[in-house]
Amino acid sequence: AQRVTQPEKLLSVFKGAPVELKCNYSYSGSPELFWYVQYSRQRLQLLLRHISRESIKGFTADLNKGETSFHLKKPFAQEEDSAMYYCALPFMNNNAGNMLTFGGGTRLMVKP
Amino acid sequence: KAGVTQTPRYLIKTRGQQVTLSCSPISGHRSVSWYQQTPGQGLQFLFEYFSETQRNKGNFPGRFSGRQFSNSRSEMNVSTLELGDSALYLCASSPGGNSYGYTFGSGTRLTVV
């Protein structure tokens, strides 16, 4: 069964410090992976996805198939980055469809 | 364009009762998925509807059911409520083909007492 693991429930850093939110997955094929973010009192929203290889709000994530990881990084954290972050992997089965397996989430707190 | 709308925002029910939650997707989106979010279990997939048909189902008991109407609006129903059903229920809509176009609603917070 596929699984997504985010080992840290809470990550606290100071403003301006680098940030790395860890995500490991278990899936034998070539996965597509996403990072979702949930700011306080806001809805869950897509931050970035592996296939597009883009940088959103200064965040990047690289897929490492050897380590089965998709860590989210930002070189200089800002206070407005404080939020809950979820790593997600689409269900890979024979059915077409929209289903995601989410990690447990990491709460990022950026202190002034 | 309007986002994904979930109603009601908050709901308090008693054990044993049943509840129906509603989700109106973004106009033109044909797929609606439902997730349960709890502090202990995180985000878990319930089911997905596409063109009025359940296309995928998560690992939840039969008390959890849903349906989709011809205008793509979806409802989920939970019968014989248990205390453990207390959660935030999230709906996500997408154009249809895959997970890439997901847009989430704000959720319905269900409390079972």
Short mmCIF file of C-alpha atoms in Angstrom, two decimals:
data_model
loop_
_atom_site.label_atom_id
_atom_site.label_comp_id
_atom_site.label_asym_id
_atom_site.label_seq_id
_atom_site.Cartn_x
_atom_site.Cartn_y
_atom_site.Cartn_z
CA ALA A 1 0.00 0.00 0.00
CA GLN A 2 1.21 3.45 -0.73
CA ARG A 3 2.03 5.68 2.18
CA VAL A 4 3.21 9.23 2.79
CA THR A 5 5.18 10.04 5.91
CA GLN A 6 5.95 13.46 7.33
CA PRO A 7 8.16 12.72 10.32
CA GLU A 8 7.90 16.12 11.98
CA LYS A 9 4.58 17.27 13.40
CA LEU A 10 6.02 20.67 14.29
CA LEU A 11 8.90 22.64 12.88
CA SER A 12 9.85 25.93 14.47
CA VAL A 13 12.39 28.28 12.89
CA PHE A 14 13.33 31.92 13.10
CA LYS A 15 12.56 34.37 10.33
CA GLY A 16 15.28 34.31 7.71
CA ALA A 17 16.41 30.79 8.54
CA PRO A 18 16.30 27.98 5.97
CA VAL A 19 13.38 25.59 6.12
CA GLU A 20 13.12 21.95 5.10
CA LEU A 21 9.86 20.07 5.56
CA LYS A 22 10.42 16.37 5.13
CA CYS A 23 8.24 14.00 3.15
CA ASN A 24 8.90 10.35 2.41
CA TYR A 25 6.68 8.11 0.37
CA SER A 26 6.30 4.45 -0.37
CA TYR A 27 5.36 3.63 -3.92
CA SER A 28 7.13 1.38 -6.35
CA GLY A 29 6.50 3.29 -9.56
CA SER A 30 7.18 6.82 -10.74
CA PRO A 31 5.04 8.96 -8.50
CA GLU A 32 3.48 12.35 -8.92
CA LEU A 33 3.70 14.30 -5.66
CA PHE A 34 2.17 17.46 -4.28
CA TRP A 35 2.58 19.85 -1.41
CA TYR A 36 -0.57 21.43 0.00
CA VAL A 37 -0.68 24.28 2.51
CA GLN A 38 -3.34 25.37 4.96
CA TYR A 39 -2.94 28.83 6.45
CA SER A 40 -4.82 29.71 9.61
CA ARG A 41 -8.56 29.94 8.95
CA GLN A 42 -8.08 29.30 5.24
CA ARG A 43 -8.87 26.36 3.05
CA LEU A 44 -6.39 23.73 1.98
CA GLN A 45 -4.68 24.81 -1.22
CA LEU A 46 -2.11 23.44 -3.61
CA LEU A 47 1.35 24.89 -3.06
CA LEU A 48 3.31 23.06 -5.71
CA ARG A 49 3.54 19.82 -7.59
CA HIS A 50 6.52 17.79 -8.62
CA ILE A 51 5.73 17.57 -12.32
CA SER A 52 5.78 21.32 -12.86
CA ARG A 53 9.17 21.83 -11.19
CA GLU A 54 8.14 25.35 -10.22
CA SER A 55 8.92 27.59 -7.28
CA ILE A 56 5.95 29.01 -5.42
CA LYS A 57 6.39 31.66 -2.72
CA GLY A 58 10.07 30.76 -2.70
CA PHE A 59 9.42 27.09 -1.96
CA THR A 60 10.87 24.29 -4.05
CA ALA A 61 10.68 20.51 -3.80
CA ASP A 62 12.77 17.92 -5.54
CA LEU A 63 11.75 14.34 -6.05
CA ASN A 64 14.50 11.93 -4.97
CA LYS A 65 13.49 8.49 -6.17
CA GLY A 66 16.49 6.83 -4.57
CA GLU A 67 15.54 8.10 -1.13
CA THR A 68 11.80 8.12 -1.93
CA SER A 69 11.60 11.67 -0.66
CA PHE A 70 9.98 14.93 -1.73
CA HIS A 71 11.21 17.45 0.80
CA LEU A 72 9.93 21.03 0.69
CA LYS A 73 12.58 23.72 1.02
CA LYS A 74 12.84 27.45 1.32
CA PRO A 75 16.13 29.27 1.84
CA PHE A 76 14.77 32.13 3.96
CA ALA A 77 11.59 31.61 5.98
CA GLN A 78 9.08 34.43 6.41
CA GLU A 79 6.52 34.84 9.18
CA GLU A 80 3.72 34.51 6.64
CA ASP A 81 4.95 31.00 5.85
CA SER A 82 3.57 29.82 9.18
CA ALA A 83 0.97 27.22 8.29
CA MET A 84 0.19 23.53 8.12
CA TYR A 85 1.91 21.74 5.24
CA TYR A 86 0.80 18.42 3.77
CA CYS A 87 2.62 16.19 1.34
CA ALA A 88 0.33 14.16 -0.92
CA LEU A 89 0.56 11.29 -3.38
CA PRO A 90 -2.19 10.39 -5.86
CA PHE A 91 -3.62 6.90 -5.50
CA MET A 92 -2.10 4.79 -8.17
CA ASN A 93 -4.48 2.09 -9.26
CA ASN A 94 -6.22 0.95 -12.38
CA ASN A 95 -9.10 3.34 -11.93
CA ALA A 96 -8.96 6.81 -13.30
CA GLY A 97 -9.73 9.36 -10.71
CA ASN A 98 -8.88 11.91 -8.14
CA MET A 99 -7.68 10.48 -4.87
CA LEU A 100 -4.82 11.59 -2.72
CA THR A 101 -2.95 9.94 0.12
CA PHE A 102 -1.89 12.67 2.51
CA GLY A 103 0.91 12.68 5.01
CA GLY A 104 0.11 13.59 8.58
CA GLY A 105 1.15 17.18 8.09
CA THR A 106 3.84 19.42 9.55
CA ARG A 107 3.03 22.65 11.32
CA LEU A 108 5.61 25.27 10.45
CA MET A 109 6.02 28.13 12.88
CA VAL A 110 8.24 31.00 11.83
CA LYS A 111 9.22 33.14 14.78
CA PRO A 112 10.16 36.82 14.42
CA LYS B 1 -15.51 32.29 -10.64
CA ALA B 2 -17.02 30.95 -7.45
CA GLY B 3 -15.02 28.42 -5.48
CA VAL B 4 -16.10 25.16 -3.92
CA THR B 5 -18.98 25.76 -1.54
CA GLN B 6 -19.75 23.48 1.35
CA THR B 7 -22.83 23.73 3.52
CA PRO B 8 -23.40 23.89 6.36
CA ARG B 9 -20.17 25.20 7.87
CA TYR B 10 -20.89 23.79 11.31
CA LEU B 11 -23.14 21.02 12.52
CA ILE B 12 -23.83 19.44 15.88
CA LYS B 13 -25.58 16.09 15.95
CA THR B 14 -26.39 13.44 18.52
CA ARG B 15 -25.10 9.87 18.43
CA GLY B 16 -27.33 7.66 16.35
CA GLN B 17 -28.64 10.44 14.16
CA GLN B 18 -27.83 10.83 10.50
CA VAL B 19 -26.43 13.83 8.68
CA THR B 20 -26.20 15.10 5.11
CA LEU B 21 -23.47 17.45 3.95
CA SER B 22 -23.51 19.33 0.67
CA CYS B 23 -20.81 20.39 -1.78
CA SER B 24 -21.18 22.60 -4.82
CA PRO B 25 -18.13 22.31 -7.07
CA ILE B 26 -16.57 24.94 -9.26
CA SER B 27 -18.64 25.47 -12.38
CA GLY B 28 -17.53 23.04 -15.05
CA HIS B 29 -15.84 20.64 -12.65
CA ARG B 30 -17.24 17.14 -12.95
CA SER B 31 -15.34 15.38 -10.20
CA VAL B 32 -16.10 15.78 -6.51
CA SER B 33 -14.05 14.08 -3.81
CA TRP B 34 -14.67 13.94 -0.09
CA TYR B 35 -12.10 13.75 2.70
CA GLN B 36 -12.34 13.42 6.44
CA GLN B 37 -9.86 15.43 8.52
CA THR B 38 -9.26 14.61 12.18
CA PRO B 39 -6.39 15.41 14.55
CA GLY B 40 -5.63 11.73 15.04
CA GLN B 41 -5.98 10.31 11.54
CA GLY B 42 -5.23 13.37 9.45
CA LEU B 43 -6.75 13.63 5.98
CA GLN B 44 -8.39 10.46 4.75
CA PHE B 45 -10.10 9.87 1.42
CA LEU B 46 -13.77 8.96 1.61
CA PHE B 47 -14.98 8.72 -1.98
CA GLU B 48 -15.02 10.40 -5.36
CA TYR B 49 -17.89 11.02 -7.74
CA PHE B 50 -17.61 11.71 -11.43
CA SER B 51 -20.55 12.21 -13.74
CA GLU B 52 -22.98 11.01 -11.08
CA THR B 53 -21.08 7.75 -10.53
CA GLN B 54 -18.91 6.76 -7.60
CA ARG B 55 -15.54 6.23 -9.20
CA ASN B 56 -13.42 5.50 -6.15
CA LYS B 57 -14.02 4.68 -2.52
CA GLY B 58 -11.83 4.84 0.55
CA ASN B 59 -11.74 2.53 3.51
CA PHE B 60 -14.76 3.73 5.45
CA PRO B 61 -17.77 1.76 6.71
CA GLY B 62 -20.99 1.61 4.78
CA ARG B 63 -22.52 4.23 7.07
CA PHE B 64 -20.71 6.74 4.90
CA SER B 65 -22.32 7.22 1.52
CA GLY B 66 -22.65 9.87 -1.10
CA ARG B 67 -24.15 10.82 -4.39
CA GLN B 68 -23.73 13.31 -7.17
CA PHE B 69 -26.41 15.09 -9.11
CA SER B 70 -26.54 15.98 -12.77
CA ASN B 71 -25.31 19.50 -12.02
CA SER B 72 -22.23 17.94 -10.32
CA ARG B 73 -23.31 19.00 -6.85
CA SER B 74 -22.60 16.27 -4.36
CA GLU B 75 -23.91 15.20 -1.00
CA MET B 76 -22.46 12.86 1.55
CA ASN B 77 -24.49 11.13 4.18
CA VAL B 78 -23.43 9.57 7.44
CA SER B 79 -25.96 7.37 9.17
CA THR B 80 -26.02 6.15 12.77
CA LEU B 81 -23.50 8.75 13.86
CA GLU B 82 -20.75 7.81 16.28
CA LEU B 83 -18.64 10.09 18.45
CA GLY B 84 -15.64 9.21 16.29
CA ASP B 85 -17.32 10.72 13.25
CA SER B 86 -16.62 14.17 14.66
CA ALA B 87 -14.34 15.74 12.09
CA LEU B 88 -13.88 18.36 9.43
CA TYR B 89 -15.29 17.04 6.17
CA LEU B 90 -13.64 18.51 3.11
CA CYS B 91 -14.87 18.48 -0.43
CA ALA B 92 -12.60 18.98 -3.42
CA SER B 93 -13.60 19.46 -7.01
CA SER B 94 -11.60 19.11 -10.19
CA PRO B 95 -12.22 19.09 -13.91
CA GLY B 96 -12.17 15.33 -13.86
CA GLY B 97 -9.12 13.59 -15.19
CA ASN B 98 -6.73 13.48 -12.26
CA SER B 99 -5.79 15.05 -8.95
CA TYR B 100 -3.89 17.95 -10.38
CA GLY B 101 -6.75 20.38 -10.57
CA TYR B 102 -8.05 19.89 -7.04
CA THR B 103 -9.73 22.88 -5.36
CA PHE B 104 -10.86 22.38 -1.79
CA GLY B 105 -13.83 23.84 -0.01
CA SER B 106 -13.68 25.30 3.48
CA GLY B 107 -15.23 22.20 4.96
CA THR B 108 -18.09 21.28 7.24
CA ARG B 109 -17.19 20.78 10.87
CA LEU B 110 -19.33 18.02 12.31
CA THR B 111 -19.50 17.49 16.05
CA VAL B 112 -21.24 14.40 17.37
CA VAL B 113 -22.30 14.55 21.01
#
